[in-house]
Amino acid sequence: MKSNFASNPEVVELLRESAGLNGSDGDERFKAIIHQLLENICTLIDDYNITPEEFWHAINYLHDLGGSKEAALLAAGLGLEHYLDLRQDAIEAAENRETGTPRTIEGPLYVAGAPLADSHDRMDDGSDDGKVMWLHGEVKGTDGKPLANAIVDIWHANTLGNYSFFDASQSDYNLRRRIRTGSDGRYSVRSIVPSGYGCPPQGPTQQLLDRLGRHGNRPAHIHFFVSAPDHRHLTSQINLNGDEYLWDDFAFATRDGLVADPVAVTDPSLIASRGLNGPHTEIRFDFTLTRAQNAQEQQRIIRARAKE
Ligand code: MBD
Ligand code: FE
């Protein structure tokens, strides 16, 4: 039964006091946010008649979530990270800003400081016998002209769906590289075709998803930060066509315009021109960056990241 205990005058005063609203110290906006959060929690307790046992279960869940460093994973799985993208898109549309390659979520597995190379590099350390992938494309402005000195920061999983650094069995920066474009705006990498990702089965994120009747899988995908002088930083990913989870991504990252087709290459002269010894998978993906309106837009969003 729904009660309305949270609107009882004693509770109203309690929440004002606990959010610091009765004092003049502290940050006004932060106090207002915490106050509304507390009101929402108290109303939720009323609306669902949440028991003390359930409340402490939830508190313990937060301990587990933080202890296993899965808060960012849960934010992705609950669609909140995608919500930020949808909201940013709407803000830009309302401002009639030019559009380029769509943004999509960063996810929790970026590591700063990957090796930087001009135009081309190999991303895999040779220890994973996955299919060879030749990933390449062009970085352009909205006028279609190539952008020189763009940095394409690429990261992806191995054939087990694991990312180096978070998976201690991989070498440092395996499957993580930054490529700087030349005057042709082009980047290319040799790597291995990644597999999809699944949430740690025993972790708190998957535990919560289980209770929602949801899976915790992502399609095979490749992450990118793309930046260039005077252009807006882009956080995006491509998701690989043909994957069973392509449009059933637990993190809601797949978007129109971000699906890439893996193509089988068998032409001997093309194989030889790439210095490869046999058939491989080619993925081509071009990026269009929009102009930055201020210096801040050229930077990625500030948030805690590994090695930063
Ligand atoms: C990933 O690889 C990922 O990209 C996201 C968004 C969440 C979990 C794992
Ligand atoms: Fe990922």
Coordinates of C-alpha atoms and ligand atoms in Angstrom, one line a residue:
M1 CA 0.0 0.0 0.0
K2 CA 1.3 3.5 -0.9
S3 CA 1.6 5.8 2.1
N4 CA 2.9 9.3 2.1
F5 CA 5.1 9.2 5.1
A6 CA 7.9 11.1 3.4
S7 CA 5.7 14.3 3.3
N8 CA 5.2 14.2 7.1
P9 CA 6.4 17.5 8.6
E10 CA 9.0 15.8 10.8
V11 CA 10.5 14.0 7.8
V12 CA 10.4 17.2 5.6
E13 CA 12.4 18.9 8.3
L14 CA 14.8 16.0 8.7
L15 CA 15.6 16.0 5.0
R16 CA 16.1 19.7 4.9
E17 CA 18.5 19.5 7.8
S18 CA 20.4 16.4 6.4
A19 CA 20.8 18.1 3.0
G20 CA 22.3 21.2 4.6
L21 CA 19.4 23.4 3.4
N22 CA 19.0 25.0 6.9
G23 CA 22.6 26.3 6.8
S24 CA 24.5 28.7 4.6
D25 CA 27.7 26.7 4.1
G26 CA 28.3 24.2 1.3
D27 CA 27.3 24.3 -2.3
E28 CA 23.8 25.4 -3.2
R29 CA 23.3 23.3 -6.3
F30 CA 24.8 20.2 -4.6
K31 CA 22.6 20.6 -1.6
A32 CA 19.5 20.9 -3.8
I33 CA 20.5 17.7 -5.7
I34 CA 21.1 15.7 -2.5
H35 CA 17.9 17.0 -1.1
Q36 CA 15.9 15.8 -4.1
L37 CA 17.7 12.5 -4.1
L38 CA 16.8 11.9 -0.4
E39 CA 13.2 12.9 -1.1
N40 CA 13.1 10.4 -4.0
I41 CA 14.5 7.6 -1.9
C42 CA 12.1 8.2 1.0
T43 CA 9.1 8.3 -1.5
L44 CA 10.4 5.1 -3.1
I45 CA 10.5 3.4 0.4
D46 CA 6.9 4.6 0.9
D47 CA 5.6 3.6 -2.5
Y48 CA 7.1 0.1 -2.4
N49 CA 6.8 -0.4 1.4
I50 CA 10.5 -1.2 1.4
T51 CA 11.4 -3.1 4.5
P52 CA 14.5 -2.4 6.7
E53 CA 15.9 -5.8 5.5
E54 CA 15.5 -4.7 1.9
F55 CA 17.1 -1.3 2.6
W56 CA 20.2 -2.9 4.2
H57 CA 20.4 -5.4 1.3
A58 CA 20.5 -2.4 -1.1
I59 CA 23.2 -0.7 1.0
N60 CA 25.3 -3.9 1.0
Y61 CA 24.8 -4.1 -2.8
L62 CA 26.4 -0.7 -3.1
H63 CA 29.4 -1.9 -1.1
D64 CA 29.7 -4.9 -3.4
L65 CA 29.3 -2.8 -6.5
G66 CA 32.0 -0.4 -5.4
G67 CA 34.3 -3.1 -4.0
S68 CA 34.2 -4.9 -7.4
K69 CA 34.6 -1.6 -9.3
E70 CA 31.4 -2.3 -11.3
A71 CA 29.6 1.0 -10.8
A72 CA 30.4 2.2 -14.4
L73 CA 29.5 -1.2 -15.8
L74 CA 26.1 -1.0 -14.1
A75 CA 25.6 2.6 -15.3
A76 CA 26.1 1.2 -18.9
G77 CA 23.8 -1.8 -18.3
L78 CA 21.0 0.3 -16.9
G79 CA 21.0 2.5 -19.9
L80 CA 22.1 5.6 -18.0
E81 CA 25.3 6.1 -20.1
H82 CA 23.2 5.8 -23.3
Y83 CA 20.8 8.3 -21.7
L84 CA 23.6 10.9 -21.5
D85 CA 24.2 10.4 -25.2
L86 CA 20.6 10.8 -26.1
R87 CA 20.4 13.9 -24.0
Q88 CA 23.5 15.4 -25.6
D89 CA 22.2 14.6 -29.1
A90 CA 18.9 16.4 -28.2
I91 CA 20.8 19.5 -26.9
E92 CA 22.8 19.7 -30.0
A93 CA 19.8 19.2 -32.3
A94 CA 18.0 22.0 -30.4
E95 CA 21.1 24.3 -31.1
N96 CA 21.0 23.3 -34.8
R97 CA 24.6 22.1 -34.5
E98 CA 26.2 20.3 -37.4
T99 CA 26.3 16.5 -37.1
G100 CA 29.1 14.0 -37.8
T101 CA 29.6 10.4 -36.9
P102 CA 27.2 9.6 -34.0
R103 CA 28.5 9.4 -30.5
T104 CA 28.0 6.4 -28.4
I105 CA 29.1 5.3 -24.9
E106 CA 32.7 5.0 -23.7
G107 CA 32.0 2.1 -21.4
P108 CA 34.1 1.3 -18.3
L109 CA 37.2 -0.2 -20.0
Y110 CA 39.3 2.6 -21.5
V111 CA 42.9 2.9 -20.4
A112 CA 44.8 6.1 -21.1
G113 CA 48.2 6.3 -22.6
A114 CA 48.2 3.6 -25.3
P115 CA 51.2 3.6 -27.7
L116 CA 51.0 6.3 -30.3
A117 CA 52.0 5.7 -34.0
D118 CA 51.8 7.6 -37.2
S119 CA 49.2 6.3 -39.7
H120 CA 49.5 2.6 -38.9
D121 CA 50.3 0.1 -36.2
R122 CA 49.7 -3.4 -35.1
M123 CA 47.5 -3.7 -32.0
D124 CA 47.7 -7.3 -31.0
D125 CA 50.8 -8.9 -29.4
G126 CA 50.4 -12.1 -31.5
S127 CA 49.4 -14.3 -28.5
D128 CA 45.7 -14.6 -29.5
D129 CA 45.2 -16.7 -32.6
G130 CA 42.0 -14.9 -33.5
K131 CA 41.2 -14.0 -37.1
V132 CA 43.4 -11.2 -38.5
M133 CA 41.6 -7.9 -38.8
W134 CA 42.6 -5.0 -41.0
L135 CA 40.8 -2.0 -39.7
H136 CA 41.1 1.3 -41.5
G137 CA 39.4 4.5 -42.6
E138 CA 39.6 8.2 -42.9
V139 CA 39.0 11.0 -40.5
K140 CA 37.2 14.0 -42.2
G141 CA 35.6 17.3 -41.4
T142 CA 31.9 17.9 -42.2
D143 CA 33.2 19.4 -45.5
G144 CA 34.4 15.9 -46.5
K145 CA 38.1 17.0 -46.4
P146 CA 40.6 14.7 -44.6
L147 CA 41.8 15.9 -41.2
A148 CA 45.6 15.7 -40.6
N149 CA 46.9 15.3 -37.0
A150 CA 43.7 13.6 -35.9
I151 CA 44.3 11.1 -33.0
V152 CA 42.3 7.8 -33.4
D153 CA 42.5 6.1 -30.0
I154 CA 41.3 2.5 -30.4
W155 CA 40.6 -0.2 -27.9
H156 CA 38.8 -3.6 -28.1
A157 CA 38.5 -7.0 -26.6
N158 CA 40.4 -10.2 -27.4
T159 CA 38.6 -13.4 -28.7
L160 CA 37.5 -14.1 -25.1
G161 CA 35.8 -10.7 -24.9
N162 CA 38.4 -9.5 -22.4
Y163 CA 40.3 -6.2 -22.3
S164 CA 44.0 -5.8 -21.4
F165 CA 44.8 -4.1 -18.1
F166 CA 41.4 -5.4 -16.6
D167 CA 42.5 -8.9 -17.8
A168 CA 45.9 -9.3 -16.1
S169 CA 46.7 -12.3 -18.4
Q170 CA 47.2 -9.9 -21.4
S171 CA 50.3 -7.8 -22.1
D172 CA 50.3 -4.1 -21.4
Y173 CA 48.3 -2.1 -23.9
N174 CA 47.4 -5.2 -25.9
L175 CA 44.6 -4.3 -28.4
R176 CA 45.0 -0.6 -27.4
R177 CA 46.6 1.9 -29.8
R178 CA 46.5 5.6 -30.8
I179 CA 47.1 6.4 -34.4
R180 CA 47.9 9.9 -35.6
T181 CA 46.7 10.7 -39.1
G182 CA 48.8 12.3 -41.8
S183 CA 47.6 14.8 -44.5
D184 CA 45.4 12.0 -46.0
G185 CA 43.4 11.7 -42.8
R186 CA 43.9 8.0 -42.8
Y187 CA 44.4 5.5 -40.1
S188 CA 44.9 1.7 -40.3
V189 CA 45.7 -1.0 -37.9
R190 CA 46.3 -4.7 -38.0
S191 CA 44.6 -6.5 -35.1
I192 CA 42.4 -9.5 -34.4
V193 CA 38.6 -9.6 -34.7
P194 CA 37.2 -9.1 -31.2
S195 CA 34.5 -11.2 -29.6
G196 CA 31.6 -9.8 -27.8
Y197 CA 31.7 -9.0 -24.1
G198 CA 29.8 -10.6 -21.2
C199 CA 29.5 -9.2 -17.7
P200 CA 31.3 -11.1 -15.0
P201 CA 28.8 -13.8 -14.3
Q202 CA 29.2 -13.7 -10.5
G203 CA 29.5 -9.9 -10.2
P204 CA 27.0 -7.4 -8.8
T205 CA 26.0 -6.1 -12.2
Q206 CA 25.0 -9.5 -13.6
Q207 CA 23.3 -10.2 -10.2
L208 CA 21.0 -7.2 -10.7
L209 CA 20.4 -8.0 -14.4
D210 CA 19.4 -11.5 -13.5
R211 CA 16.7 -10.1 -11.2
L212 CA 15.5 -7.9 -14.2
G213 CA 15.4 -11.0 -16.4
R214 CA 18.1 -9.5 -18.6
H215 CA 21.3 -10.8 -20.1
G216 CA 24.6 -8.9 -19.8
N217 CA 26.1 -9.4 -23.3
R218 CA 27.4 -7.0 -25.8
P219 CA 28.0 -7.6 -29.5
A220 CA 31.6 -7.6 -30.8
H221 CA 32.6 -4.0 -31.0
I222 CA 35.5 -1.6 -31.3
H223 CA 35.9 1.6 -29.3
F224 CA 37.2 4.9 -30.5
F225 CA 38.1 8.3 -29.2
V226 CA 38.7 10.5 -32.2
S227 CA 40.0 14.0 -31.9
A228 CA 41.6 16.6 -34.2
P229 CA 42.7 20.2 -33.8
D230 CA 39.7 22.6 -33.7
H231 CA 37.2 19.7 -33.8
R232 CA 34.9 18.3 -31.3
H233 CA 36.1 15.2 -29.4
L234 CA 34.2 12.1 -30.5
T235 CA 33.5 9.1 -28.3
S236 CA 32.1 6.3 -30.3
Q237 CA 32.2 2.6 -31.2
I238 CA 31.5 0.4 -34.1
N239 CA 29.5 -2.8 -33.6
L240 CA 30.1 -5.7 -35.9
N241 CA 27.4 -6.8 -38.3
G242 CA 26.3 -10.4 -38.0
D243 CA 26.7 -10.6 -34.2
E244 CA 23.7 -12.1 -32.5
Y245 CA 23.7 -9.3 -29.9
L246 CA 24.0 -6.5 -32.5
W247 CA 20.6 -5.0 -31.7
D248 CA 20.3 -6.6 -28.3
D249 CA 23.3 -4.9 -26.6
F250 CA 22.9 -4.9 -22.8
A251 CA 24.6 -1.5 -22.8
F252 CA 22.5 0.0 -25.6
A253 CA 25.5 1.3 -27.5
T254 CA 24.6 0.0 -31.0
R255 CA 23.3 2.9 -33.1
D256 CA 22.3 3.5 -36.7
G257 CA 25.5 4.7 -38.5
L258 CA 27.8 2.7 -36.2
V259 CA 27.4 -0.8 -37.6
A260 CA 30.4 -2.0 -39.5
D261 CA 30.5 -4.8 -42.0
P262 CA 33.4 -7.3 -41.7
V263 CA 34.5 -8.2 -45.2
A264 CA 36.5 -11.3 -46.1
V265 CA 39.7 -10.4 -48.1
T266 CA 41.1 -13.1 -50.3
D267 CA 42.7 -11.1 -53.1
P268 CA 46.4 -12.1 -53.1
S269 CA 47.7 -8.7 -54.2
L270 CA 45.6 -6.8 -51.5
I271 CA 46.9 -9.3 -48.9
A272 CA 50.5 -8.8 -50.0
S273 CA 50.1 -5.0 -50.1
R274 CA 49.2 -5.2 -46.4
G275 CA 52.1 -7.4 -45.6
L276 CA 49.8 -10.2 -44.4
N277 CA 50.2 -13.8 -45.2
G278 CA 46.7 -14.9 -46.0
P279 CA 43.0 -14.2 -46.0
H280 CA 41.8 -11.8 -43.3
T281 CA 38.8 -9.7 -42.3
E282 CA 38.7 -6.1 -43.4
I283 CA 36.7 -3.4 -41.6
R284 CA 36.5 0.0 -43.0
F285 CA 35.1 2.9 -41.0
D286 CA 35.4 6.6 -41.7
F287 CA 34.8 9.3 -39.1
T288 CA 33.3 12.8 -39.6
L289 CA 34.2 15.3 -36.9
T290 CA 32.3 18.5 -36.3
R291 CA 33.9 21.8 -35.4
A292 CA 34.5 22.7 -31.8
Q293 CA 32.9 25.9 -30.5
N294 CA 35.4 26.2 -27.6
A295 CA 38.6 24.5 -26.4
Q296 CA 36.7 22.4 -23.9
E297 CA 34.8 20.6 -26.6
Q298 CA 38.1 19.3 -28.0
Q299 CA 38.7 17.3 -24.9
R300 CA 37.1 14.1 -23.7
I301 CA 34.7 14.2 -20.8
I302 CA 36.5 14.3 -17.5
R303 CA 36.0 11.2 -15.5
A304 CA 38.2 8.7 -13.6
R305 CA 40.0 6.3 -15.9
A306 CA 42.7 3.7 -15.6
K307 CA 46.2 5.3 -15.8
E308 CA 44.9 8.8 -16.0
Ligands
MBD1 C1 32.4 -3.3 -22.6 O1 33.3 -3.7 -23.4 C2 31.7 -2.2 -22.9 O2 32.1 -1.6 -24.1 C3 30.7 -1.7 -22.2 C4 30.0 -0.4 -22.6 C5 30.3 -2.3 -21.0 C6 31.0 -3.4 -20.7 C7 32.0 -3.9 -21.4
FE2 FE 33.8 -2.5 -24.9

